[in-house]
Every structure is written in structure tokens, then in C-alpha cells.
């Protein structure tokens, strides 16, 4: 079975500072990994995903994530936070043959201070 | 492209009534739609996988007679919460995958969610 752990339910950074949101996964088979962002009272928007190939994945809005198999991690980063980045971020895992069922982490709320 | 809508966006109902939530893929055909439930300050919990023309597959612990799912066409899936009670109050989100995307690597497109409040 797959599972996702997001360390830190709430992360606060200053505008312009580095954003680091942590995600660790557990999977007995090669995982597919996703990061989604959710703005208040809205659905989820895909930021980026890792399936195969290059382990550093670039997404929208300047975000990127690196798949590290040895650490079973898929941390999300952005070099410089913007006020508009304030939202809830979810890491998710899927595996081949699962019909694409996503297993989500509990989410990390990102606050950006001026 | 790849827009998914949900209707209504917000609904308040009395205990004991039934509520229907619609999920539509607006610019693509979706053979598979997913229904999630999100509790406050919690993650999304997959409730069921809906396949067009066949019965939905429910996750363990989700009552199929309570949460009726119908996927009658390639662009529409509905979730009906029957005999709703206050504990059913939640944020319900659907997602859809494109007809031509059958791999688990393919993106799910999420609707904006429906806030259900049962009094």
C-alpha cells in the first residue's frame, strides 16, 4: 500500500524567501508523485508531477520538486516566495495499475508574510 | 482546456433530505471520475471511482447506499448524498481523467468542490 507524509501542517515564510515543503512517501512499487495546490474554497490544481526520467521536475508558478528514491522524498521548493503562493499544498502518490487513484498527504498550509 | 465544473458550489439542506452534486467535464470526455471528501484541516479522502456505464467502485468504509454515484455519460457524474445528516457536512470534490488517458501517470483534473452543510 502507498502512503504520503507531509512534514509540517503549516509553514510560514517571508516574501522573497525560499519555500520548502516536505513530502515523504511509502510505496512497494515505483511511485508516481504529484504536488497539487488548493486555494480557499477551490479545487486542486496540479503544480507538477514525476513519473519517470529526470528526477528534478519543474512545474508552474516557479515551483520544482526533486524525486529522491534513496530518501523516499519528493520535496517541493520555490526560490522566492510570492504573496500569491499562500495556499494549501498537497503531495500525492499513485502507482501503475491503480486506475490513477491518488493517495494524498494531509496537506501543508503555506503562509507568506510581507 | 481540461475544465471540470461542479454544481452546486454550496448547498445547505435539512437533515433527512437528499442532495445531488453534479460533476461535469466541460471540454473533454472522461471515462473515469473520482469523488473525494475533504474534512476541515484534513486531506482528501477518496470515496469512489466512477466509470462511465458501470457501477462505481467504493473505497473501504464508504457506504454505497448512502453515497449514490451515477456516471451516465462521458461528461457527467453525479453524487447523491441520501438521507443526509450533519456528519455528512463536508467539502466534496470530484476529478476526471481524459478518455484517452489510461495510465496512472495521467493528470486528474479537479472540480472546484461543493460545500455541503446539513442542518
mmCIF file with all atom_site columns, N, CA and C in Angstrom, chain A residues 48-78:
data_model
loop_
_atom_site.group_PDB
_atom_site.id
_atom_site.type_symbol
_atom_site.label_atom_id
_atom_site.label_alt_id
_atom_site.label_comp_id
_atom_site.label_asym_id
_atom_site.label_entity_id
_atom_site.label_seq_id
_atom_site.pdbx_PDB_ins_code
_atom_site.Cartn_x
_atom_site.Cartn_y
_atom_site.Cartn_z
_atom_site.occupancy
_atom_site.B_iso_or_equiv
_atom_site.pdbx_formal_charge
_atom_site.auth_seq_id
_atom_site.auth_comp_id
_atom_site.auth_asym_id
_atom_site.auth_atom_id
_atom_site.pdbx_PDB_model_num
ATOM 1  N N  . UNK A 1 48 ? 2.913  20.061 -10.390 1.00 0.00 ? 48 UNK A N  1
ATOM 2  C CA . UNK A 1 48 ? 3.915  19.287 -11.119 1.00 0.00 ? 48 UNK A CA 1
ATOM 3  C C  . UNK A 1 48 ? 3.737  17.816 -10.778 1.00 0.00 ? 48 UNK A C  1
ATOM 4  N N  . UNK A 1 49 ? 4.389  16.983 -11.575 1.00 0.00 ? 49 UNK A N  1
ATOM 5  C CA . UNK A 1 49 ? 4.322  15.549 -11.303 1.00 0.00 ? 49 UNK A CA 1
ATOM 6  C C  . UNK A 1 49 ? 5.605  14.873 -11.777 1.00 0.00 ? 49 UNK A C  1
ATOM 7  N N  . UNK A 1 50 ? 5.935  13.783 -11.102 1.00 0.00 ? 50 UNK A N  1
ATOM 8  C CA . UNK A 1 50 ? 7.058  12.942 -11.502 1.00 0.00 ? 50 UNK A CA 1
ATOM 9  C C  . UNK A 1 50 ? 6.512  11.565 -11.881 1.00 0.00 ? 50 UNK A C  1
ATOM 10 N N  . UNK A 1 51 ? 6.896  11.114 -13.064 1.00 0.00 ? 51 UNK A N  1
ATOM 11 C CA . UNK A 1 51 ? 6.501  9.767  -13.470 1.00 0.00 ? 51 UNK A CA 1
ATOM 12 C C  . UNK A 1 51 ? 7.749  8.921  -13.680 1.00 0.00 ? 51 UNK A C  1
ATOM 13 N N  . UNK A 1 52 ? 8.531  9.240  -14.685 1.00 0.00 ? 52 UNK A N  1
ATOM 14 C CA . UNK A 1 52 ? 9.805  8.560  -14.913 1.00 0.00 ? 52 UNK A CA 1
ATOM 15 C C  . UNK A 1 52 ? 10.780 9.581  -15.493 1.00 0.00 ? 52 UNK A C  1
ATOM 16 N N  . UNK A 1 53 ? 12.043 9.184  -15.606 1.00 0.00 ? 53 UNK A N  1
ATOM 17 C CA . UNK A 1 53 ? 13.006 10.077 -16.240 1.00 0.00 ? 53 UNK A CA 1
ATOM 18 C C  . UNK A 1 53 ? 13.650 11.034 -15.256 1.00 0.00 ? 53 UNK A C  1
ATOM 19 N N  . UNK A 1 54 ? 13.825 12.249 -15.691 1.00 0.00 ? 54 UNK A N  1
ATOM 20 C CA . UNK A 1 54 ? 14.531 13.260 -14.896 1.00 0.00 ? 54 UNK A CA 1
ATOM 21 C C  . UNK A 1 54 ? 13.899 13.410 -13.518 1.00 0.00 ? 54 UNK A C  1
ATOM 22 N N  . UNK A 1 55 ? 14.748 13.380 -12.511 1.00 0.00 ? 55 UNK A N  1
ATOM 23 C CA . UNK A 1 55 ? 14.247 13.400 -11.140 1.00 0.00 ? 55 UNK A CA 1
ATOM 24 C C  . UNK A 1 55 ? 13.924 14.801 -10.642 1.00 0.00 ? 55 UNK A C  1
ATOM 25 N N  . UNK A 1 56 ? 14.447 15.814 -11.312 1.00 0.00 ? 56 UNK A N  1
ATOM 26 C CA . UNK A 1 56 ? 14.103 17.194 -10.957 1.00 0.00 ? 56 UNK A CA 1
ATOM 27 C C  . UNK A 1 56 ? 13.002 17.640 -11.901 1.00 0.00 ? 56 UNK A C  1
ATOM 28 N N  . UNK A 1 57 ? 11.875 17.940 -11.311 1.00 0.00 ? 57 UNK A N  1
ATOM 29 C CA . UNK A 1 57 ? 10.698 18.273 -12.111 1.00 0.00 ? 57 UNK A CA 1
ATOM 30 C C  . UNK A 1 57 ? 10.332 19.734 -11.894 1.00 0.00 ? 57 UNK A C  1
ATOM 31 N N  . UNK A 1 58 ? 10.131 20.429 -12.980 1.00 0.00 ? 58 UNK A N  1
ATOM 32 C CA . UNK A 1 58 ? 9.726  21.836 -12.887 1.00 0.00 ? 58 UNK A CA 1
ATOM 33 C C  . UNK A 1 58 ? 8.236  21.947 -13.163 1.00 0.00 ? 58 UNK A C  1
ATOM 34 N N  . UNK A 1 59 ? 7.584  22.793 -12.370 1.00 0.00 ? 59 UNK A N  1
ATOM 35 C CA . UNK A 1 59 ? 6.156  22.960 -12.533 1.00 0.00 ? 59 UNK A CA 1
ATOM 36 C C  . UNK A 1 59 ? 5.770  24.398 -12.804 1.00 0.00 ? 59 UNK A C  1
ATOM 37 N N  . UNK A 1 60 ? 4.504  24.682 -12.553 1.00 0.00 ? 60 UNK A N  1
ATOM 38 C CA . UNK A 1 60 ? 4.017  26.029 -12.793 1.00 0.00 ? 60 UNK A CA 1
ATOM 39 C C  . UNK A 1 60 ? 4.368  26.953 -11.636 1.00 0.00 ? 60 UNK A C  1
ATOM 40 N N  . UNK A 1 61 ? 4.261  28.227 -11.891 1.00 0.00 ? 61 UNK A N  1
ATOM 41 C CA . UNK A 1 61 ? 4.459  29.262 -10.858 1.00 0.00 ? 61 UNK A CA 1
ATOM 42 C C  . UNK A 1 61 ? 5.840  29.228 -10.217 1.00 0.00 ? 61 UNK A C  1
ATOM 43 N N  . UNK A 1 62 ? 6.831  28.683 -10.919 1.00 0.00 ? 62 UNK A N  1
ATOM 44 C CA . UNK A 1 62 ? 8.195  28.683 -10.417 1.00 0.00 ? 62 UNK A CA 1
ATOM 45 C C  . UNK A 1 62 ? 8.529  27.585 -9.427  1.00 0.00 ? 62 UNK A C  1
ATOM 46 N N  . UNK A 1 63 ? 7.620  26.665 -9.215  1.00 0.00 ? 63 UNK A N  1
ATOM 47 C CA . UNK A 1 63 ? 7.870  25.569 -8.283  1.00 0.00 ? 63 UNK A CA 1
ATOM 48 C C  . UNK A 1 63 ? 8.617  24.428 -8.961  1.00 0.00 ? 63 UNK A C  1
ATOM 49 N N  . UNK A 1 64 ? 9.366  23.701 -8.187  1.00 0.00 ? 64 UNK A N  1
ATOM 50 C CA . UNK A 1 64 ? 10.012 22.486 -8.664  1.00 0.00 ? 64 UNK A CA 1
ATOM 51 C C  . UNK A 1 64 ? 10.119 21.485 -7.517  1.00 0.00 ? 64 UNK A C  1
ATOM 52 N N  . UNK A 1 65 ? 10.311 20.233 -7.872  1.00 0.00 ? 65 UNK A N  1
ATOM 53 C CA . UNK A 1 65 ? 10.441 19.184 -6.868  1.00 0.00 ? 65 UNK A CA 1
ATOM 54 C C  . UNK A 1 65 ? 11.438 18.156 -7.377  1.00 0.00 ? 65 UNK A C  1
ATOM 55 N N  . UNK A 1 66 ? 12.119 17.536 -6.444  1.00 0.00 ? 66 UNK A N  1
ATOM 56 C CA . UNK A 1 66 ? 13.107 16.527 -6.803  1.00 0.00 ? 66 UNK A CA 1
ATOM 57 C C  . UNK A 1 66 ? 12.752 15.188 -6.192  1.00 0.00 ? 66 UNK A C  1
ATOM 58 N N  . UNK A 1 67 ? 12.675 14.180 -7.043  1.00 0.00 ? 67 UNK A N  1
ATOM 59 C CA . UNK A 1 67 ? 12.423 12.821 -6.588  1.00 0.00 ? 67 UNK A CA 1
ATOM 60 C C  . UNK A 1 67 ? 13.738 12.204 -6.143  1.00 0.00 ? 67 UNK A C  1
ATOM 61 N N  . UNK A 1 68 ? 13.786 11.819 -4.864  1.00 0.00 ? 68 UNK A N  1
ATOM 62 C CA . UNK A 1 68 ? 14.972 11.159 -4.322  1.00 0.00 ? 68 UNK A CA 1
ATOM 63 C C  . UNK A 1 68 ? 14.554 9.792  -3.809  1.00 0.00 ? 68 UNK A C  1
ATOM 64 N N  . UNK A 1 69 ? 14.858 8.792  -4.607  1.00 0.00 ? 69 UNK A N  1
ATOM 65 C CA . UNK A 1 69 ? 14.433 7.433  -4.269  1.00 0.00 ? 69 UNK A CA 1
ATOM 66 C C  . UNK A 1 69 ? 15.077 6.957  -2.970  1.00 0.00 ? 69 UNK A C  1
ATOM 67 N N  . UNK A 1 70 ? 16.347 7.276  -2.783  1.00 0.00 ? 70 UNK A N  1
ATOM 68 C CA . UNK A 1 70 ? 17.064 6.801  -1.596  1.00 0.00 ? 70 UNK A CA 1
ATOM 69 C C  . UNK A 1 70 ? 16.473 7.384  -0.314  1.00 0.00 ? 70 UNK A C  1
ATOM 70 N N  . UNK A 1 71 ? 15.883 8.550  -0.427  1.00 0.00 ? 71 UNK A N  1
ATOM 71 C CA . UNK A 1 71 ? 15.294 9.194  0.741   1.00 0.00 ? 71 UNK A CA 1
ATOM 72 C C  . UNK A 1 71 ? 13.761 9.086  0.737   1.00 0.00 ? 71 UNK A C  1
ATOM 73 N N  . UNK A 1 72 ? 13.226 8.438  -0.260  1.00 0.00 ? 72 UNK A N  1
ATOM 74 C CA . UNK A 1 72 ? 11.761 8.336  -0.462  1.00 0.00 ? 72 UNK A CA 1
ATOM 75 C C  . UNK A 1 72 ? 11.112 9.706  -0.254  1.00 0.00 ? 72 UNK A C  1
ATOM 76 N N  . UNK A 1 73 ? 11.685 10.702 -0.917  1.00 0.00 ? 73 UNK A N  1
ATOM 77 C CA . UNK A 1 73 ? 11.177 12.054 -0.728  1.00 0.00 ? 73 UNK A CA 1
ATOM 78 C C  . UNK A 1 73 ? 10.842 12.709 -2.065  1.00 0.00 ? 73 UNK A C  1
ATOM 79 N N  . UNK A 1 74 ? 10.005 13.711 -1.974  1.00 0.00 ? 74 UNK A N  1
ATOM 80 C CA . UNK A 1 74 ? 9.609  14.493 -3.156  1.00 0.00 ? 74 UNK A CA 1
ATOM 81 C C  . UNK A 1 74 ? 9.274  15.893 -2.648  1.00 0.00 ? 74 UNK A C  1
ATOM 82 N N  . UNK A 1 75 ? 10.273 16.584 -2.151  1.00 0.00 ? 75 UNK A N  1
ATOM 83 C CA . UNK A 1 75 ? 10.070 17.902 -1.552  1.00 0.00 ? 75 UNK A CA 1
ATOM 84 C C  . UNK A 1 75 ? 9.827  18.976 -2.610  1.00 0.00 ? 75 UNK A C  1
ATOM 85 N N  . UNK A 1 76 ? 8.976  19.904 -2.281  1.00 0.00 ? 76 UNK A N  1
ATOM 86 C CA . UNK A 1 76 ? 8.601  20.994 -3.199  1.00 0.00 ? 76 UNK A CA 1
ATOM 87 C C  . UNK A 1 76 ? 9.357  22.261 -2.798  1.00 0.00 ? 76 UNK A C  1
ATOM 88 N N  . UNK A 1 77 ? 9.932  22.934 -3.774  1.00 0.00 ? 77 UNK A N  1
ATOM 89 C CA . UNK A 1 77 ? 10.674 24.159 -3.470  1.00 0.00 ? 77 UNK A CA 1
ATOM 90 C C  . UNK A 1 77 ? 10.333 25.266 -4.455  1.00 0.00 ? 77 UNK A C  1
ATOM 91 N N  . UNK A 1 78 ? 10.575 26.480 -3.978  1.00 0.00 ? 78 UNK A N  1
ATOM 92 C CA . UNK A 1 78 ? 10.482 27.654 -4.843  1.00 0.00 ? 78 UNK A CA 1
ATOM 93 C C  . UNK A 1 78 ? 11.500 28.644 -4.308  1.00 0.00 ? 78 UNK A C  1
#
